[in-house]
Amino acid sequence: MSATIDTPVAKADISFDLPPALATPPGAGAVCDDEGARKIGRGAAEGYLLGSSIIVAHASITARRLGLEAPSRSPLILDALELFAFVRPARFCAPSPTGLALSLGHAEPRGPEAQAQALRSAAQELLLELADPAYPKREEAYGVALTLERAGWSWGNRVIQALEAGGIRNRTSRGSGLDVWARLPEWEDEPPRGEAGSAPVDSESARIRLEKLLRSSGLDETRPAQSDYAAEAAFAFSPRNEEGRPRVLLAEAGTGTGKTMGYLAPASVWAERNHGAAWISTYTRALQRQIDRESKALWPDEAERRKKTVVRKGRENYLCLLNLQDMVQAAQLGNGDLIGMALATRWAAHTRDGDMTGGDYPGWLSGLFAVQPAHQASPVNLVDRRGECVHAACPHYRLCFVEKTIRASRRADLVVANHALVMTQAAFDGSRTARGLKQDGETAALKRIVFDEGHHLFDAADSAFSASLSGQEAAELRRWIRGPEGRGRRGRGLEIRLGDLCADNEAASKALKDAVAAAAQLPGEGVSGRIAPASGEVNPIGPIERFLVAALEQLRARAAESGGTEFGLECALRPVTEPVIEAAREAAQALAAVEAPLLALSRHLEDILDEEAAELDPSARARIEGALRGMDRRARMTLPGWRSMLAALDEAGAEPDPDYVDWLSAEAAFGRIHDVALRRHWIDPTVPLEAAVIMPSHGVLVTSATLSDPSAQDPFDMARVRSGAARLIDPARTLKVESPFDYANNSRIIVVNDLTKDEPRQTAAAMRELFLAAGGGGVGLFTAIRRLKAVYERLGPDLARAGIPLYAQHVDPLEVGALVDVFRAENDSCLLGTDAVRDGVDVPGRSLRILAFDRVPWPRPDLLHKARRARFGSGHGGRTYDDALARGRIAQAFGRLIRRADDKGVFVMLDAACPTRLFSGLPEGTEVMRMGLADAVDLTKEYLKADEA
C-alpha cells in the first residue's frame, strides 16, 4: 500500500462540466447553462427533465409542478440536494433552490432565472468545497464516492473528480466506505452520578443568570417582564418540604416574553448547584430544536454543550445501526436503493446523536426520487420500531445512538425531552418501583420538570395513558414474541434473543416455548385483509381476529348513519352484542395464555440475574435486562390492560367504569377499513399524569403562551384541570406575563362574513384573493384534511399564475418540518396545513404575514370528547368547555403570526358564524373586524403594503 498523495489541483483549474440547472417555481420555469439563465415554457421544462442531463432541487417536486410522476433515479437527473447531503452531511438545508442558496450563505434568489442560476452555482460551490485539500475526512468520503459511482449515482464522477483534485492517497484497494458502524466511537459506562441535591434557587440568582445568558446571546438589556418571569420560575426549582407536595407553577408568558431563556436561567442554576438534570419537555420537535439552540448561550463551546444539553426522544426516533447494516448489505446485493443507503451512511458518520426525526437527518432525502417505500433510506425503515431492539445481543450495542443518548442524559445538566417520553417512561418506572425493582435510569432523575407547550399536556397524557386492542397492535405483539414469519423487516423473536440464556434453566426454557406457542393465537401479517377484506368475505384466524370481526359487525350496525367508511367508524361499546361478548371471552383466554408464560419467563430471568450474578458477563446481563424491560411493558402493562377491557364486556348488567370511556372504532383510508380496535381512554388523563409524573417530582413548571382563559372567572381554572394541578394538596402558583408586542398596531383580525364555509370553491377563492393581496407569505389552516386537499387543487394553479409557490401538508412529499423550512426560506410562498402546522410554525419576519383559518376549530364531537364535555363542562350544555378549547386553538394560531416586535400580520377567520367570544383569548389591544371578502382583501392589501413600504 502506497503512502503517496496525489498533488492537489488549483481550484481555478477545475472544470466540472456541469449540465444546465432547471428551476420550476409555480407558473414559470427557467434554465441556466453556460450561456446564462433564461425563462422557458412548460413544454421545454418537461423536455429538459425527461430527456436531458439536468440539475434540479428535489426531483419529485420539480416533476409534480410539471404534472409528471416522480422520476426514478437516472444518470441524467442530478439532484443538488443529494450533492448537499454528501458534501455537508448532518447540516441543515431547506429542500429547494432557495434553501440551497441560503444554506451556502447567499441571498434569497427571487424569480425563476435567479433560482436556476443559484441552483447551478450551488452545485459548483459544493463541488469546489470537496476539492479543497482541507475538506475533512476526504479519504472516507472518497471511498463512499467510489461506491456511489459504481451504483450509477448521477453525481458520482464529478464528486470523485473534485475529491481527487484535492489530493487522495494512492491505495491498492479500498473498502466500500459504507461500514460506518466500524468507525463510530463506542459509549463507555460511568459511575452513577447519585441523587441531585436540594440547594434552592432564589429569584435573584435566576435574574443574574438570565442577564448573563442574554449578554452571551448578544443582547444588552434584560426585559423587565422576562426578568420577572425567570424570578418567579425559580419557585419550581426550590426544594419541596413534604413528600407528595411538589412545587408547581402554572405560568403563561405571552409571545415575545422570552420564556425559554426565562426558565433556562433557574434550571441551569439548579443543575449547577445540585449536580442533577433539569428536564425540559416539549410537545413539538421544532421547540426541542429551538431549546437546544438557545442552550448555546449557557455553553458557547460546542463540545461542552453536547455534554451539558442532551435532546432525548423515544428510541423509535433514532437510527438503528443493525437496520442500516441489513439494508446496506441488501442494497449491495441488488435488493434496495444503494445510493440512498450510501448517503444515509454519510449522515450516520457525522450526526450529532443519530436522531432521524427532527434532528440533523435530512428528512427530504428519501423522497427525492421514486423509490419503493421498503427500500427508502427513511426513518420508517431505519429506526428501531416497536420493540425489535435486541439490546446487548446486537453487534453494534456499544455504538448504539439510543444507548449513547440515554447515558448522556444521566450526566447532563439539561435534558430536552418530549411529553410522550416523559409520561410513558415515568409510568413504566413507576410500575417497576411498585414491584420493588430499580428504575431503568432514563427518568430516575425526573425531579425538576419544565413542561413547555403546557397547553398540550392534557392531550399528551391522553395518548400516553390510553389502551387500544387492535389488529395491528396484537400483530406487533406476536412479531415481538415469535419474530417475523414472512417477508418484512428485520426482527428477532424471543427464542433467538433468549434461547441460549435459558438453555441451562429448564423452567425458563419451558416458559419461553409456551409463550412462543401461545402467541400463535395472536393475529399475524395481513390481519386487515382477513377481518375487513375488499371482497367482504371475512376469514379470521384465531380468537383475536374473530373478536375484531364481531366488533366490526357491531360498528357497522350502530354507526351506519355516519356516512360510510371514508373517515372511519366509531360507536359506543354498550349495549354489547352477543357475538362480541362471546368472542371477547375467547380473546381474553388467548391473551391470558400469552401473559402467563411471559410473566413466568420474566421471573425466571430475574432469578438468573440473581443466582448467576457472579458468572454472567456484561453482555448477557444487558441482554436479560433489555428483555425484562420489554416483558414488563407487555406482560405487566399491555396484556393486563387488554384483558381488563375484554373482561368488562362479559360483566352482564355491570355499570361502566366512570373513570374511563370504552368504545369500538375502525380506521379507514381511501374508503377501506384497515384496522379495528377496542379502545379505552381516561376521561381525565391527568389522573395518571399526576400519579406517575407530577406527584413524585419535586418541582414542576407548566408554561405556555396560551395557558389561561381570560373569559373565565378564574383565568387559570381550566389550566389547573388540564394539567392535573387541580388535585394537588398544595395549590399551584399562577403567573401571567403579558407580551411586549404592540398587537393593536402590528396586527389586524378579520372575520369574513359573506362566505359559505362548506363550499371549498368559496374557501379557495377567498384564500386566493387574500394571499394575492398579501403578495404571498400566507398560511391556510384547516380542521379537516379533505377540505385542505379540495382547496389545494383549486388554489394551487391560481397562485402559480402569480408566481407564488404553494406547499401543502398531506399533499407534498415532505414531512411537516421540511415544509415549514421551505416556507420559512421563501419570503413569498404559501403553506396549507392542519393542526401540526398550527403548532409547529415558528416563522418570524415577512415569510408569514397572513394567516387564514377555514373555519372555527371546534373540537370533534366524538364519544371521548362528549364524555369529557359532560365531566368538565359547566353551563350551556358544556359549551364553556368547547369554547375554551376553540379559544385556545385560535390563540395558538394567532401566536404564530407575530413572532418579533417588528412583525406585522393579518389574521382571517373565513367562518362568518365564529362567535366574538372566541377571540377573547387574543392579546389586549386587538380588535375583531367583521366584513365582506372584498373589504377584507382591500384592507389586507393596504395594511401590508404600508408595512412593505
Coordinates of N, CA and C in Angstrom, one line a residue, residues 254-256 705-706 739 741-751 770-771 774 776-781 820 823-824 827 829-831 837-853 888-909 919 922-923 926-927 929 939-940 943-944 947:
G254 N -46.7 35.6 27.4 CA -47.0 36.0 26.0 C -45.9 35.9 25.0
T255 N -46.2 35.7 23.8 CA -45.2 35.7 22.7 C -44.3 36.9 22.8
G256 N -43.0 36.6 22.7 CA -42.0 37.7 22.8 C -41.5 38.0 24.2
A705 N -47.7 30.1 26.0 CA -48.1 31.5 25.7 C -49.6 31.5 25.7
T706 N -50.3 30.4 25.8 CA -51.8 30.4 25.8 C -52.3 29.4 26.9
S739 N -47.4 39.9 26.8 CA -46.5 40.0 25.6 C -46.1 41.5 25.5
F741 N -45.4 43.0 22.7 CA -45.7 43.4 21.4 C -46.9 44.3 21.3
D742 N -46.8 45.2 20.3 CA -47.9 46.2 20.1 C -48.9 45.6 19.1
Y743 N -49.8 44.7 19.6 CA -50.7 44.0 18.7 C -51.7 44.9 18.0
A744 N -52.0 46.0 18.7 CA -53.1 46.9 18.2 C -52.6 47.5 16.8
N745 N -51.3 47.8 16.7 CA -50.8 48.4 15.5 C -50.1 47.3 14.6
N746 N -49.7 46.2 15.1 CA -49.0 45.2 14.3 C -49.8 44.1 13.8
S747 N -51.1 44.1 14.1 CA -52.0 43.0 13.6 C -53.4 43.5 13.2
R748 N -54.0 42.8 12.3 CA -55.4 43.0 12.0 C -56.1 41.7 12.1
I749 N -57.3 41.7 12.7 CA -58.1 40.5 12.9 C -59.4 40.7 12.1
I750 N -59.7 39.8 11.2 CA -60.9 39.9 10.3 C -61.7 38.6 10.3
V751 N -63.0 38.8 10.5 CA -63.9 37.7 10.3 C -64.7 38.0 9.0
L770 N -56.9 36.7 -0.8 CA -56.2 37.2 0.4 C -54.7 37.0 0.3
F771 N -54.3 35.8 -0.2 CA -52.9 35.6 -0.4 C -52.3 36.4 -1.5
A774 N -51.7 39.9 -0.2 CA -50.6 40.0 0.7 C -49.3 39.7 0.0
G776 N -48.3 36.8 -1.1 CA -47.7 35.6 -0.6 C -47.5 35.7 0.9
G777 N -46.7 34.8 1.4 CA -46.4 34.8 2.9 C -47.6 34.4 3.7
G778 N -48.4 33.5 3.1 CA -49.7 33.1 3.8 C -49.7 31.6 4.3
V779 N -50.4 31.4 5.4 CA -50.6 30.1 5.9 C -52.2 29.9 5.9
G780 N -52.6 28.8 5.4 CA -54.0 28.4 5.5 C -54.2 27.2 6.4
L781 N -55.0 27.4 7.4 CA -55.2 26.3 8.4 C -56.5 25.7 8.3
V820 N -42.2 23.5 6.5 CA -42.1 24.7 7.2 C -40.7 25.3 6.9
F823 N -41.0 27.0 3.6 CA -41.9 28.2 3.7 C -41.1 29.3 4.4
R824 N -40.3 29.0 5.4 CA -39.6 30.0 6.1 C -38.5 30.6 5.2
N827 N -39.7 34.0 1.0 CA -40.5 35.1 1.6 C -41.9 35.1 1.1
S829 N -43.8 32.5 -0.4 CA -44.6 31.2 -0.7 C -45.8 31.1 0.3
C830 N -46.6 30.1 0.1 CA -47.8 29.9 0.9 C -47.8 28.4 1.3
L831 N -48.5 28.2 2.4 CA -48.5 26.8 3.0 C -49.9 26.5 3.6
V837 N -49.3 22.0 11.6 CA -48.7 23.3 11.1 C -49.0 24.4 12.1
R838 N -50.2 24.4 12.6 CA -50.6 25.4 13.6 C -49.6 25.4 14.8
D839 N -49.3 24.2 15.3 CA -48.4 24.1 16.5 C -46.9 24.2 16.2
G840 N -46.5 23.9 14.9 CA -45.1 23.8 14.6 C -44.5 24.9 13.9
V841 N -45.3 26.0 13.5 CA -44.7 27.0 12.7 C -44.1 28.1 13.6
D842 N -42.8 28.3 13.4 CA -42.1 29.5 14.0 C -41.4 30.2 12.9
V843 N -42.1 31.2 12.4 CA -41.6 31.9 11.2 C -41.6 33.4 11.4
P844 N -40.6 33.9 12.1 CA -40.5 35.4 12.2 C -40.2 36.1 10.9
G845 N -40.6 37.3 10.8 CA -40.4 38.1 9.6 C -41.5 38.1 8.6
R846 N -41.2 38.5 7.4 CA -42.2 38.6 6.3 C -42.6 37.3 5.7
S847 N -41.9 36.2 6.0 CA -42.3 35.0 5.3 C -43.7 34.6 5.8
L848 N -44.1 35.0 6.9 CA -45.5 34.7 7.4 C -46.1 36.1 7.7
R849 N -47.1 36.5 6.9 CA -47.7 37.8 7.1 C -49.2 37.8 7.0
I850 N -49.8 36.6 6.6 CA -51.2 36.5 6.7 C -51.6 35.0 7.0
L851 N -52.5 34.9 7.9 CA -52.9 33.5 8.3 C -54.4 33.4 8.3
A852 N -54.9 32.4 7.6 CA -56.4 32.3 7.4 C -56.8 30.9 7.9
F853 N -57.8 30.9 8.7 CA -58.5 29.7 9.3 C -59.7 29.4 8.4
G888 N -58.5 28.5 22.8 CA -57.1 28.2 22.9 C -56.4 27.9 21.5
R889 N -57.1 27.2 20.7 CA -56.6 26.9 19.3 C -56.5 28.2 18.5
I890 N -57.5 29.1 18.6 CA -57.4 30.3 17.8 C -56.2 31.2 18.4
A891 N -56.1 31.2 19.7 CA -55.0 32.0 20.3 C -53.6 31.4 19.8
Q892 N -53.5 30.1 19.8 CA -52.3 29.5 19.4 C -52.0 29.9 17.9
A893 N -53.0 29.8 17.1 CA -52.8 30.1 15.7 C -52.4 31.6 15.5
F894 N -53.1 32.5 16.2 CA -52.7 33.9 16.2 C -51.3 34.1 16.6
G895 N -50.8 33.4 17.6 CA -49.5 33.5 18.1 C -48.4 33.1 17.1
R896 N -48.8 32.4 16.1 CA -47.8 32.1 15.0 C -47.5 33.3 14.2
L897 N -48.4 34.3 14.2 CA -48.3 35.4 13.2 C -47.3 36.4 13.6
I898 N -47.3 36.8 14.8 CA -46.4 37.8 15.3 C -45.3 37.2 16.2
R899 N -44.1 37.1 15.7 CA -43.0 36.4 16.4 C -41.9 37.4 16.9
R900 N -41.9 38.6 16.4 CA -41.0 39.6 16.8 C -41.6 40.9 16.9
A901 N -41.0 41.9 17.5 CA -41.6 43.2 17.7 C -41.9 43.9 16.4
D902 N -41.1 43.6 15.3 CA -41.3 44.4 14.1 C -42.2 43.6 13.1
D903 N -42.7 42.4 13.5 CA -43.6 41.7 12.6 C -45.0 42.4 12.5
K904 N -45.6 42.3 11.3 CA -46.9 42.7 11.1 C -47.7 41.6 10.3
G905 N -49.0 41.4 10.7 CA -49.7 40.4 10.0 C -51.2 40.5 10.1
V906 N -51.9 39.8 9.3 CA -53.3 39.8 9.2 C -53.8 38.4 9.5
F907 N -54.8 38.3 10.5 CA -55.4 37.1 10.9 C -56.8 37.1 10.4
V908 N -57.2 36.0 9.6 CA -58.5 36.0 9.0 C -59.2 34.7 9.4
M909 N -60.5 34.9 9.8 CA -61.3 33.7 10.0 C -62.4 33.7 8.9
F919 N -62.6 35.1 20.5 CA -61.4 35.9 20.3 C -61.0 36.5 21.6
L922 N -57.2 36.4 22.7 CA -56.2 37.1 22.0 C -55.7 38.3 22.9
P923 N -54.4 38.8 22.6 CA -53.8 39.8 23.4 C -54.7 41.1 23.5
T926 N -56.2 44.1 20.7 CA -56.6 43.6 19.4 C -58.1 43.8 19.2
E927 N -58.5 44.1 17.9 CA -59.9 44.4 17.6 C -60.3 43.5 16.5
M929 N -62.7 42.7 13.4 CA -63.5 43.4 12.5 C -64.2 42.4 11.6
L939 N -58.4 45.7 2.7 CA -57.7 46.1 4.0 C -56.3 45.4 4.0
T940 N -56.3 44.1 3.7 CA -55.1 43.3 3.7 C -54.0 43.9 2.8
Y943 N -52.9 47.4 4.3 CA -52.2 47.3 5.5 C -50.8 46.7 5.3
L944 N -50.7 45.6 4.5 CA -49.4 45.0 4.3 C -48.5 45.8 3.4
D947 N -46.7 48.2 5.4 CA -45.6 47.6 6.1 C -44.4 47.4 5.2

